[in-house]
Tab-separated table of C-alpha atoms in Angstrom:
chain	number	residue	atom	x	y	z
E	14	MET	CA	14.492	-26.434	-10.931
E	15	ALA	CA	11.833	-26.354	-13.667
E	16	THR	CA	12.565	-25.905	-17.299
E	17	THR	CA	12.788	-22.198	-18.259
E	18	PRO	CA	9.482	-21.230	-20.026
E	19	GLU	CA	9.731	-19.926	-23.565
E	20	LEU	CA	11.346	-16.462	-23.198
E	21	ILE	CA	12.665	-14.026	-25.801
E	22	ASP	CA	16.272	-14.960	-26.458
E	23	ARG	CA	18.017	-11.567	-26.589
E	24	PRO	CA	20.438	-9.735	-24.299
E	25	ARG	CA	18.220	-8.953	-21.398
E	26	VAL	CA	17.762	-6.100	-18.929
E	27	LEU	CA	16.104	-7.774	-16.083
E	28	VAL	CA	14.046	-5.431	-13.920
E	29	VAL	CA	13.200	-7.011	-10.579
E	30	GLY	CA	9.971	-5.369	-9.431
E	31	GLY	CA	7.297	-3.265	-11.330
E	32	GLY	CA	6.754	-0.474	-8.902
E	33	TYR	CA	7.813	3.152	-9.239
E	34	VAL	CA	11.380	2.387	-10.317
E	35	GLY	CA	10.623	-0.762	-12.349
E	36	LEU	CA	7.809	0.840	-14.320
E	37	TYR	CA	9.724	3.976	-15.175
E	38	VAL	CA	13.006	2.172	-16.088
E	39	ALA	CA	11.040	-0.087	-18.434
E	40	LEU	CA	9.131	2.869	-19.967
E	41	LYS	CA	12.368	4.777	-20.623
E	42	LEU	CA	14.360	1.832	-21.895
E	43	GLN	CA	12.105	-0.554	-23.667
E	44	LYS	CA	12.196	0.974	-27.121
E	45	LYS	CA	15.915	1.870	-27.033
E	46	ILE	CA	16.880	-1.632	-25.867
E	47	ALA	CA	14.600	-3.323	-28.395
E	48	ASN	CA	16.050	-1.282	-31.240
E	49	ALA	CA	19.551	-2.277	-30.123
E	50	GLY	CA	18.556	-5.955	-30.329
E	51	GLY	CA	17.834	-6.591	-26.583
E	52	ILE	CA	14.817	-6.908	-24.480
E	53	VAL	CA	13.608	-5.444	-21.218
E	54	THR	CA	11.976	-7.955	-18.826
E	55	VAL	CA	9.995	-6.949	-15.754
E	56	VAL	CA	9.298	-9.585	-13.129
E	57	ASP	CA	6.607	-8.723	-10.543
E	58	PRO	CA	3.862	-10.775	-8.825
E	59	LEU	CA	1.351	-8.070	-9.617
E	60	PRO	CA	0.255	-7.015	-13.152
E	61	TYR	CA	0.295	-3.383	-12.198
E	62	MET	CA	2.231	-0.595	-10.346
E	63	THR	CA	0.496	0.917	-7.353
E	64	TYR	CA	0.659	4.710	-6.817
E	65	GLN	CA	0.929	4.483	-3.062
E	66	PRO	CA	0.352	8.147	-2.201
E	67	PHE	CA	-3.299	7.637	-3.339
E	68	LEU	CA	-4.007	4.592	-1.036
E	69	PRO	CA	-5.421	6.915	1.741
E	70	GLU	CA	-7.765	8.414	-0.813
E	71	VAL	CA	-8.789	4.948	-2.059
E	72	ALA	CA	-9.469	4.041	1.619
E	73	GLY	CA	-11.497	7.196	1.986
E	74	GLY	CA	-13.528	6.613	-1.158
E	75	ASN	CA	-12.187	9.709	-3.049
E	76	ILE	CA	-10.414	7.657	-5.834
E	77	GLU	CA	-11.634	4.576	-7.780
E	78	ALA	CA	-9.205	1.764	-6.814
E	79	ARG	CA	-8.342	0.859	-10.389
E	80	HIS	CA	-7.356	4.404	-11.168
E	81	ALA	CA	-4.593	4.382	-8.462
E	82	VAL	CA	-2.811	1.497	-10.304
E	83	ILE	CA	-0.984	1.508	-13.678
E	84	SER	CA	-1.327	-1.615	-15.897
E	85	HIS	CA	1.991	-3.095	-17.006
E	86	ARG	CA	0.448	-4.669	-20.076
E	87	GLN	CA	-1.244	-1.462	-21.189
E	88	HIS	CA	1.875	0.662	-20.992
E	89	LEU	CA	4.832	-1.567	-21.388
E	90	LYS	CA	4.110	-2.735	-24.906
E	91	GLN	CA	7.721	-3.588	-25.843
E	92	THR	CA	8.604	-5.141	-22.477
E	93	GLU	CA	8.632	-8.838	-21.733
E	94	LEU	CA	6.344	-9.260	-18.596
E	95	ILE	CA	6.534	-12.167	-16.154
E	96	GLN	CA	4.082	-12.339	-13.295
E	97	GLY	CA	6.103	-13.914	-10.578
E	98	ARG	CA	8.644	-13.164	-7.858
E	99	VAL	CA	12.379	-13.116	-8.042
E	100	THR	CA	13.554	-15.293	-5.194
E	101	SER	CA	17.319	-15.121	-5.703
E	102	ILE	CA	19.903	-13.560	-7.910
E	103	ASP	CA	23.360	-15.019	-8.758
E	104	HIS	CA	25.022	-12.124	-10.357
E	105	GLN	CA	28.308	-13.867	-10.847
E	106	ASN	CA	26.551	-16.176	-13.348
E	107	ARG	CA	24.025	-13.553	-14.510
E	108	THR	CA	21.006	-15.562	-13.615
E	109	ALA	CA	17.853	-15.083	-11.370
E	110	VAL	CA	15.323	-17.587	-10.073
E	111	VAL	CA	11.762	-16.753	-10.554
E	112	ALA	CA	8.801	-18.214	-8.698
E	113	PRO	CA	5.675	-17.924	-10.870
E	114	ALA	CA	2.674	-16.153	-9.242
E	115	ASP	CA	0.413	-19.123	-9.930
E	116	GLY	CA	2.526	-21.332	-7.680
E	117	GLY	CA	4.245	-23.265	-10.472
E	118	GLU	CA	7.834	-24.622	-10.369
E	119	PRO	CA	10.514	-21.931	-10.074
E	120	PHE	CA	12.767	-21.363	-13.165
E	121	GLU	CA	16.026	-19.606	-14.032
E	122	ILE	CA	16.198	-16.585	-16.280
E	123	PRO	CA	19.461	-15.252	-17.710
E	124	TYR	CA	20.204	-11.554	-18.053
E	125	PHE	CA	22.965	-9.059	-19.178
E	126	ASP	CA	21.938	-6.103	-16.909
E	127	VAL	CA	19.908	-6.301	-13.746
E	128	VAL	CA	17.967	-3.503	-12.033
E	129	VAL	CA	17.012	-4.238	-8.454
E	130	ALA	CA	13.694	-2.376	-7.912
E	131	ALA	CA	11.724	-4.603	-5.597
E	132	GLY	CA	10.867	-1.736	-3.282
E	133	ALA	CA	9.851	-2.167	0.439
E	134	ILE	CA	7.382	-4.126	2.501
E	135	THR	CA	5.558	-3.194	5.707
E	136	ARG	CA	7.821	-3.199	8.746
E	137	THR	CA	6.213	-4.933	11.770
E	138	PHE	CA	7.249	-5.947	15.219
E	139	PRO	CA	6.563	-9.210	17.219
E	140	ILE	CA	3.446	-7.969	18.874
E	141	LYS	CA	0.993	-10.617	19.973
E	142	GLY	CA	-2.201	-10.636	17.839
E	143	LEU	CA	-0.892	-8.117	15.337
E	144	ALA	CA	-0.672	-10.599	12.382
E	145	ASP	CA	-4.149	-11.848	13.118
E	146	GLU	CA	-5.940	-8.592	13.841
E	147	GLY	CA	-4.056	-5.831	11.930
E	148	ILE	CA	-4.071	-4.619	8.321
E	149	GLY	CA	-1.537	-2.412	6.492
E	150	LEU	CA	-1.838	0.310	3.988
E	151	LYS	CA	0.756	-0.758	1.407
E	152	THR	CA	-1.370	-2.263	-1.282
E	153	ILE	CA	-4.473	-1.454	-3.252
E	154	GLU	CA	-6.254	-4.463	-1.838
E	155	GLU	CA	-5.644	-3.254	1.798
E	156	ALA	CA	-7.038	0.187	0.875
E	157	VAL	CA	-10.173	-1.293	-0.658
E	158	ALA	CA	-10.674	-3.607	2.354
E	159	LEU	CA	-10.293	-0.669	4.730
E	160	ARG	CA	-12.865	1.400	2.903
E	161	ASN	CA	-15.394	-1.454	2.952
E	162	LYS	CA	-14.655	-2.306	6.626
E	163	VAL	CA	-15.330	1.214	7.871
E	164	LEU	CA	-18.663	1.245	6.069
E	165	GLU	CA	-19.530	-2.307	7.130
E	166	ARG	CA	-18.713	-1.652	10.784
E	167	ILE	CA	-20.915	1.485	10.874
E	168	GLU	CA	-23.810	-0.307	9.192
E	169	LEU	CA	-23.479	-3.374	11.438
E	170	ALA	CA	-23.172	-1.197	14.669
E	171	SER	CA	-26.349	0.575	13.737
E	172	THR	CA	-28.450	-2.486	14.531
E	173	MET	CA	-26.433	-3.630	17.665
E	174	THR	CA	-28.059	-3.370	21.037
E	175	ASN	CA	-25.122	-4.605	23.144
E	176	ALA	CA	-23.262	-1.379	24.152
E	177	ALA	CA	-19.818	-2.981	24.392
E	178	GLU	CA	-20.048	-4.722	21.019
E	179	ARG	CA	-21.295	-1.531	19.432
E	180	ALA	CA	-18.339	0.478	20.865
E	181	LYS	CA	-15.894	-2.107	19.601
E	182	ALA	CA	-17.402	-2.013	16.135
E	183	LEU	CA	-17.200	1.813	16.000
E	184	THR	CA	-13.602	2.047	17.281
E	185	PHE	CA	-10.904	2.463	14.612
E	186	VAL	CA	-7.155	2.439	15.561
E	187	VAL	CA	-4.177	3.533	13.373
E	188	VAL	CA	-0.644	2.818	14.643
E	189	GLY	CA	2.021	5.146	13.089
E	190	GLY	CA	2.067	8.927	12.902
E	191	GLY	CA	3.961	9.344	9.684
E	192	PHE	CA	2.412	10.617	6.385
E	193	ALA	CA	0.720	7.350	5.716
E	194	GLY	CA	-0.894	7.012	9.161
E	195	ILE	CA	-2.096	10.655	9.309
E	196	GLU	CA	-3.553	10.599	5.801
E	197	CYS	CA	-5.050	7.221	6.468
E	198	ILE	CA	-6.866	8.101	9.756
E	199	THR	CA	-8.153	11.474	8.381
E	200	GLU	CA	-9.490	9.983	5.155
E	201	MET	CA	-11.216	7.177	7.149
E	202	GLU	CA	-12.727	9.714	9.557
E	203	ASP	CA	-14.031	11.739	6.653
E	204	LEU	CA	-15.587	8.581	5.187
E	205	ALA	CA	-17.113	7.732	8.496
E	206	ARG	CA	-18.694	11.165	8.901
E	207	ALA	CA	-20.312	10.820	5.434
E	208	ALA	CA	-21.611	7.386	6.279
E	209	VAL	CA	-22.969	8.379	9.662
E	210	LYS	CA	-24.885	11.289	7.979
E	211	ASN	CA	-26.743	8.691	5.913
E	212	ASN	CA	-27.597	6.480	8.882
E	213	SER	CA	-29.840	7.914	11.533
E	214	ARG	CA	-29.218	4.939	13.922
E	215	VAL	CA	-25.601	6.052	14.590
E	216	ARG	CA	-24.401	9.304	16.192
E	217	GLN	CA	-21.106	10.859	15.233
E	218	GLU	CA	-19.966	11.019	18.852
E	219	GLU	CA	-20.189	7.258	19.017
E	220	VAL	CA	-17.475	6.830	16.371
E	221	ARG	CA	-13.972	6.647	17.930
E	222	PHE	CA	-10.711	7.186	16.055
E	223	VAL	CA	-7.357	6.654	17.867
E	224	LEU	CA	-3.918	7.455	16.495
E	225	VAL	CA	-0.983	5.753	18.287
E	226	GLU	CA	2.618	7.103	17.814
E	227	ALA	CA	5.731	5.999	19.552
E	228	MET	CA	7.595	9.157	19.115
E	229	GLY	CA	6.919	12.478	20.783
E	230	ARG	CA	5.829	14.105	17.563
E	231	ILE	CA	4.123	13.213	14.341
E	232	MET	CA	5.121	13.750	10.618
E	233	PRO	CA	8.899	14.301	10.787
E	234	GLU	CA	8.686	15.508	7.114
E	235	VAL	CA	7.166	18.874	8.183
E	236	THR	CA	8.244	21.518	10.762
E	237	ALA	CA	7.661	21.109	14.447
E	238	ALA	CA	5.163	23.934	14.337
E	239	GLN	CA	3.247	22.297	11.483
E	240	ALA	CA	3.258	19.012	13.354
E	241	GLU	CA	1.724	20.631	16.395
E	242	TRP	CA	-0.906	22.217	14.259
E	243	VAL	CA	-1.783	18.775	12.765
E	244	VAL	CA	-2.217	17.331	16.294
E	245	GLU	CA	-4.560	20.243	17.173
E	246	HIS	CA	-6.387	19.684	13.871
E	247	LEU	CA	-6.873	16.003	14.500
E	248	ARG	CA	-8.089	16.524	18.092
E	249	SER	CA	-10.558	19.197	16.836
E	250	ARG	CA	-12.068	16.448	14.733
E	251	GLY	CA	-12.470	14.242	17.693
E	252	ILE	CA	-9.458	11.929	16.847
E	253	GLU	CA	-7.545	10.878	19.903
E	254	VAL	CA	-3.755	11.368	19.370
E	255	LEU	CA	-1.622	9.309	21.812
E	256	LEU	CA	2.125	10.229	21.478
E	257	ASN	CA	5.004	8.408	23.188
E	258	THR	CA	2.693	5.421	23.121
E	259	SER	CA	3.149	1.917	21.744
E	260	LEU	CA	0.912	-0.983	20.944
E	261	ASP	CA	1.905	-3.832	23.349
E	262	ASN	CA	-0.708	-6.442	22.650
E	263	ALA	CA	-3.434	-6.903	20.074
E	264	GLU	CA	-4.933	-10.210	21.370
E	265	GLY	CA	-8.458	-9.527	22.459
E	266	SER	CA	-8.295	-6.021	23.889
E	267	LEU	CA	-5.697	-3.663	22.476
E	268	LYS	CA	-3.153	-2.924	25.145
E	269	LEU	CA	-1.164	0.376	24.911
E	270	ILE	CA	1.838	1.409	27.028
E	271	ASN	CA	3.538	4.795	27.741
E	272	LEU	CA	7.007	4.437	26.421
E	273	PRO	CA	8.855	6.914	28.716
E	274	ASP	CA	7.936	4.964	31.882
E	275	LYS	CA	6.842	1.613	30.382
E	276	THR	CA	3.492	1.834	32.269
E	277	PRO	CA	0.095	0.745	30.930
E	278	ALA	CA	-1.660	3.550	29.118
E	279	GLN	CA	-5.017	2.263	27.842
E	280	GLU	CA	-6.871	-0.935	27.231
E	281	PHE	CA	-9.868	-1.159	24.920
E	282	GLU	CA	-11.470	-3.229	22.175
E	283	ALA	CA	-11.482	-2.237	18.542
E	284	ASP	CA	-12.619	-4.124	15.505
E	285	THR	CA	-10.260	-2.211	13.115
E	286	LEU	CA	-6.475	-1.909	13.609
E	287	VAL	CA	-4.376	-0.338	10.904
E	288	TRP	CA	-0.595	-0.659	10.959
E	289	THR	CA	1.393	2.102	9.251
E	290	ALA	CA	4.552	2.171	11.360
E	291	GLY	CA	7.225	2.192	8.737
E	292	VAL	CA	8.702	0.062	5.953
E	293	GLN	CA	11.713	-2.110	5.333
E	294	ALA	CA	13.647	-3.211	2.252
E	295	ASN	CA	12.205	-6.158	0.478
E	296	PRO	CA	13.791	-9.268	2.032
E	297	MET	CA	14.402	-10.833	-1.278
E	298	ILE	CA	17.618	-8.735	-1.508
E	299	ARG	CA	19.138	-11.026	1.147
E	300	SER	CA	18.993	-13.894	-1.390
E	301	THR	CA	21.528	-12.172	-3.705
E	302	ASP	CA	25.277	-11.766	-3.850
E	303	PHE	CA	24.959	-8.010	-3.669
E	304	PRO	CA	26.486	-5.933	-0.758
E	305	LEU	CA	23.987	-4.644	1.809
E	306	GLU	CA	24.257	-1.899	4.435
E	307	PRO	CA	23.126	-2.164	8.057
E	308	ARG	CA	19.463	-1.439	7.344
E	309	GLY	CA	19.314	-4.287	4.774
E	310	ARG	CA	19.235	-2.087	1.687
E	311	VAL	CA	21.562	-2.739	-1.275
E	312	ARG	CA	24.629	-0.385	-1.510
E	313	VAL	CA	24.812	1.830	-4.514
E	314	LEU	CA	26.874	4.734	-5.757
E	315	PRO	CA	25.313	8.192	-6.575
E	316	ASP	CA	25.074	7.111	-10.194
E	317	LEU	CA	22.936	4.141	-8.964
E	318	ARG	CA	25.382	1.364	-9.817
E	319	ILE	CA	25.671	-1.291	-7.152
E	320	ALA	CA	29.101	-1.171	-5.438
E	321	GLY	CA	30.725	-2.856	-2.442
E	322	ASP	CA	33.967	-2.608	-0.557
E	323	GLU	CA	35.703	-4.253	-3.566
E	324	GLY	CA	34.424	-1.678	-6.054
E	325	ILE	CA	31.677	-1.391	-8.698
E	326	ILE	CA	29.716	-4.445	-9.630
E	327	ASP	CA	29.391	-4.322	-13.372
E	328	ASN	CA	25.882	-4.453	-15.041
E	329	ALA	CA	24.086	-4.133	-11.622
E	330	TRP	CA	21.823	-1.297	-10.685
E	331	ALA	CA	19.402	-0.369	-7.983
E	332	ALA	CA	17.129	2.448	-6.846
E	333	GLY	CA	14.035	3.140	-4.786
E	334	ASP	CA	13.253	1.955	-1.299
E	335	ILE	CA	15.416	-1.121	-1.599
E	336	ALA	CA	18.541	0.875	-2.269
E	337	ALA	CA	20.651	3.118	0.014
E	338	VAL	CA	21.058	5.973	-2.463
E	339	PRO	CA	23.371	8.734	-1.289
E	340	ASP	CA	21.592	12.090	-0.869
E	341	LEU	CA	24.073	14.539	-2.327
E	342	THR	CA	21.938	17.566	-1.250
E	343	GLY	CA	22.626	16.779	2.479
E	344	SER	CA	18.891	16.909	3.331
E	345	GLY	CA	18.224	13.175	3.565
E	346	LEU	CA	18.218	10.614	6.372
E	347	PRO	CA	20.751	10.849	9.229
E	348	ASP	CA	22.894	8.200	7.504
E	349	GLY	CA	23.197	10.415	4.364
E	350	THR	CA	20.792	8.445	2.189
E	351	CYS	CA	17.631	9.525	0.415
E	352	VAL	CA	14.331	9.352	2.176
E	353	PRO	CA	12.288	6.403	0.830
E	354	ASN	CA	9.425	8.094	-0.874
E	355	ALA	CA	7.708	8.293	-4.269
E	356	GLN	CA	9.360	11.654	-5.053
E	357	HIS	CA	12.899	10.204	-5.029
E	358	ALA	CA	11.899	6.794	-6.573
E	359	LEU	CA	10.365	8.313	-9.692
E	360	ARG	CA	13.348	10.567	-10.219
E	361	GLN	CA	15.909	7.900	-9.451
E	362	ALA	CA	14.272	5.710	-12.033
E	363	LYS	CA	14.722	8.239	-14.804
E	364	ARG	CA	18.316	8.805	-13.869
E	365	LEU	CA	19.053	5.126	-13.740
E	366	ALA	CA	17.522	4.519	-17.203
E	367	LYS	CA	19.728	7.239	-18.586
E	368	ASN	CA	22.927	5.989	-16.900
E	369	LEU	CA	22.292	2.359	-17.956
E	370	TRP	CA	21.803	3.416	-21.518
E	371	ALA	CA	24.909	5.585	-21.390
E	372	SER	CA	26.939	2.674	-19.970
E	373	ARG	CA	26.092	0.644	-23.067
E	374	TRP	CA	27.934	3.111	-25.251
E	375	ASP	CA	30.719	4.024	-22.785
E	376	LYS	CA	29.287	7.524	-22.339
E	377	PRO	CA	29.503	9.649	-19.170
E	378	MET	CA	27.043	8.973	-16.505
E	379	ALA	CA	25.506	11.528	-14.042
E	380	ASP	CA	24.973	11.297	-10.269
E	381	TYR	CA	21.536	11.386	-8.871
E	382	LYS	CA	20.924	14.636	-7.086
E	383	HIS	CA	17.534	16.013	-6.301
E	384	LYS	CA	16.560	18.513	-3.753
E	385	ASN	CA	13.470	17.553	-1.979
E	386	LEU	CA	10.594	19.716	-3.186
E	387	GLY	CA	8.989	19.466	0.090
E	388	ALA	CA	5.977	17.368	1.435
E	389	VAL	CA	2.233	17.514	0.908
E	390	ALA	CA	-0.463	15.690	2.713
E	391	GLY	CA	-4.235	15.587	2.397
E	392	PHE	CA	-6.471	15.090	5.394
E	393	GLY	CA	-9.799	14.690	3.594
E	394	GLU	CA	-11.638	17.279	1.554
E	395	TRP	CA	-10.218	20.906	1.859
E	396	LYS	CA	-7.926	19.888	4.725
E	397	GLY	CA	-4.181	19.245	4.693
E	398	VAL	CA	-0.651	20.457	5.382
E	399	ALA	CA	2.280	21.229	3.026
E	400	ASN	CA	5.921	22.187	3.259
E	401	ILE	CA	7.021	23.378	-0.161
E	402	ASN	CA	10.686	24.093	-0.865
E	403	ILE	CA	10.445	26.369	-3.942
E	404	LEU	CA	12.045	29.871	-3.743
E	405	GLY	CA	12.439	29.232	-0.018
E	406	ARG	CA	10.325	27.274	2.401
E	407	ILE	CA	6.597	27.781	2.141
E	408	GLY	CA	4.405	26.318	4.839
E	409	LEU	CA	0.689	25.790	4.008
E	410	LYS	CA	-2.203	24.303	5.849
E	411	GLY	CA	-5.917	23.879	5.313
E	412	GLY	CA	-7.521	24.241	1.850
E	413	LEU	CA	-4.400	25.556	0.139
E	414	ALA	CA	-2.344	22.668	1.415
E	415	TRP	CA	-5.019	20.256	0.159
E	416	LEU	CA	-4.977	21.800	-3.251
E	417	ALA	CA	-1.182	21.560	-3.349
E	418	HIS	CA	-1.485	17.876	-2.385
E	419	ARG	CA	-3.852	17.146	-5.205
E	420	GLY	CA	-2.030	19.276	-7.723
E	421	TYR	CA	1.235	17.578	-7.062
E	422	HIS	CA	0.072	14.015	-6.977
E	423	GLY	CA	-2.354	14.530	-9.870
E	424	LEU	CA	0.687	15.429	-12.036
E	425	ALA	CA	3.063	12.948	-10.484
E	426	ILE	CA	1.028	9.762	-11.092
E	427	PRO	CA	2.450	7.961	-14.138
E	428	THR	CA	0.828	8.136	-17.586
E	429	GLY	CA	-1.538	10.701	-19.062
E	430	GLU	CA	-4.603	8.458	-19.018
E	431	ARG	CA	-4.324	7.781	-15.376
E	432	LYS	CA	-3.913	11.567	-14.581
E	433	VAL	CA	-7.206	12.200	-16.446
E	434	ARG	CA	-9.032	9.396	-14.721
E	435	VAL	CA	-7.907	10.576	-11.179
E	436	ILE	CA	-8.786	14.192	-11.889
E	437	PHE	CA	-12.224	13.269	-13.109
E	438	ASN	CA	-12.625	11.214	-9.868
E	439	TRP	CA	-11.872	14.283	-7.896
E	440	LEU	CA	-14.220	16.438	-9.982
E	441	LEU	CA	-17.044	14.036	-9.622
E	442	GLY	CA	-16.498	13.752	-5.835
E	443	MET	CA	-16.566	17.548	-5.504
E	444	THR	CA	-19.805	17.931	-7.361
E	445	MET	CA	-21.730	14.799	-6.497
E	446	GLY	CA	-20.269	14.002	-3.002
E	447	ARG	CA	-18.364	11.014	-1.642
E	448	ASP	CA	-19.520	7.596	-2.711
E	449	THR	CA	-20.319	5.631	0.447
E	450	THR	CA	-21.588	2.501	-1.298
E	451	GLN	CA	-20.310	-0.579	0.511
E	452	LEU	CA	-19.126	-3.499	-1.703
E	453	LEU	CA	-19.826	-6.799	0.029
E	454	ASP	CA	-18.213	-10.253	-0.062
E	455	LEU	CA	-15.193	-9.257	-2.150
E	456	ASP	CA	-13.276	-11.994	-0.270
E	457	ASN	CA	-15.977	-14.561	-1.285
E	458	PRO	CA	-17.224	-13.616	-4.722
E	459	ARG	CA	-18.638	-16.993	-5.473
E	460	GLY	CA	-20.749	-17.091	-2.327
E	461	ALA	CA	-24.124	-16.108	-4.013
E	462	PHE	CA	-23.543	-18.472	-6.974
E	463	VAL	CA	-22.636	-21.409	-4.739
E	464	ALA	CA	-25.723	-20.835	-2.651
E	465	ALA	CA	-27.915	-20.635	-5.802
E	466	ALA	CA	-26.282	-23.749	-7.346
E	467	THR	CA	-26.482	-25.868	-4.283
E	468	PRO	CA	-29.730	-27.860	-4.159
E	469	ALA	CA	-31.803	-27.035	-1.206
E	470	PRO	CA	-32.094	-29.888	1.241
E	471	LYS	CA	-35.251	-31.912	0.839
E	472	PRO	CA	-37.741	-31.353	3.722
E	473	ALA	CA	-37.836	-34.289	6.122
E	474	ALA	CA	-40.808	-36.560	5.636
E	475	ALA	CA	-43.580	-35.957	8.037
E	476	PRO	CA	-43.735	-38.753	10.667
E	477	ALA	CA	-46.479	-41.263	10.090
E	478	PRO	CA	-49.443	-40.793	12.497
E	479	ALA	CA	-49.449	-43.150	15.408
E	480	ALA	CA	-51.815	-46.142	15.030
E	481	GLU	CA	-54.946	-45.743	17.071
E	482	PRO	CA	-55.533	-48.510	19.724
E	483	ALA	CA	-58.203	-51.018	18.539
E	484	GLU	CA	-61.532	-50.698	20.329
E	485	ALA	CA	-62.120	-53.372	22.940
E	486	LYS	CA	-64.681	-55.863	21.773
E	487	ALA	CA	-67.414	-57.058	24.151
E	488	PRO	CA	-67.085	-60.746	24.984
E	489	VAL	CA	-69.430	-63.007	23.161
E	490	THR	CA	-72.153	-64.400	25.411
E	491	ALA	CA	-74.727	-67.036	24.934
E	492	ASP	CA	-77.410	-64.385	24.558
E	493	ALA	CA	-75.607	-62.898	21.631
E	494	LYS	CA	-75.379	-66.160	19.688
């Protein structure tokens, strides 16, 4: 174990993760804890929080990528920030092990309170070829890569003459029919339409989008009637919707199977495979001494304190996707816990910060209870679906649902400056159109410089001309003497 780097030596509230929960807990507590003589420390491998509901719009080119993330340094001025990953927690001894993001030696960090807010990661299955061919939609980097790949594939296909290779380049597959998958495929389809309009060598009917969903319906967050309307809407845009279908193999051609009878469904080639089939609790929680429930989430009480069979664990808190937070409204998951979404995470963070501060002064703490306000989804410009639970259930679709989606998330993204940037993104897009400029070589930014700085090979010396054969001399005769 490496020597602990120079850290502020005060009673520490250690926040594991800088996502929704981590950012808001730090925002709400940093000044109070500092004034009380302590310090809030956030450990996260990234220097920003990602507002994940905006990832489909980043992939579709409607929002600038940097505007969908919130800088820790810019907004957590009184918080100690460590760019790294907590790999284990020993709560009995109040220490955590941190692996620096730069690959340096891990070190221990002591704390007084710990807030487990490491969120969730993409849930995958052992499907051949998935790790090599697929991409998720959980990070800002994945969203940017998707946007560029859609544009790059269309541009590349426009000069292809091989029909099979051209069809492969213009085929885009999304696995997962939840909110993330539906919003992803519709935003990508909108982006592709805009790109095709600017390229006369590609026809819209050549571009193929396929949605693969293992269940018999999509979007469980909305009503069955709304889900059926969404399927009709997708198909009206030329998007193939395959229900009760699973991806069986991604090596070479994609192989799909019908789940009811386990028979082959389709087999085709695609250059783009997006995986949005669910999330799971960050596996780092398994390297702690905290109690877990069957799905791998840490067990908490309604007041967000970690608790096991033996009772409450003092000075330990958790919220968000990594925690099994009881849903006291009765409208959550079948196991009685809150749905893992941004709406709950943001509100749980605020309640956790209030309760942690109250615990410092032996004041009463309140339980987390929040009735789901509904669900809103955008399917590209002026298209969407919404299920709003205000003064009764209100179902919306089309342009009104799209406006509800943008209104809600425009207000929900943290910090005022990010709200302004996002709203101006939208206004520019509505007045000037979608930006379909492709950014090249983001995975190899030094390529052009390396090529320029590498001396060109010297041309090979021209081969010397072959010697001409000497002319035969006439023999000397007596007459010639």
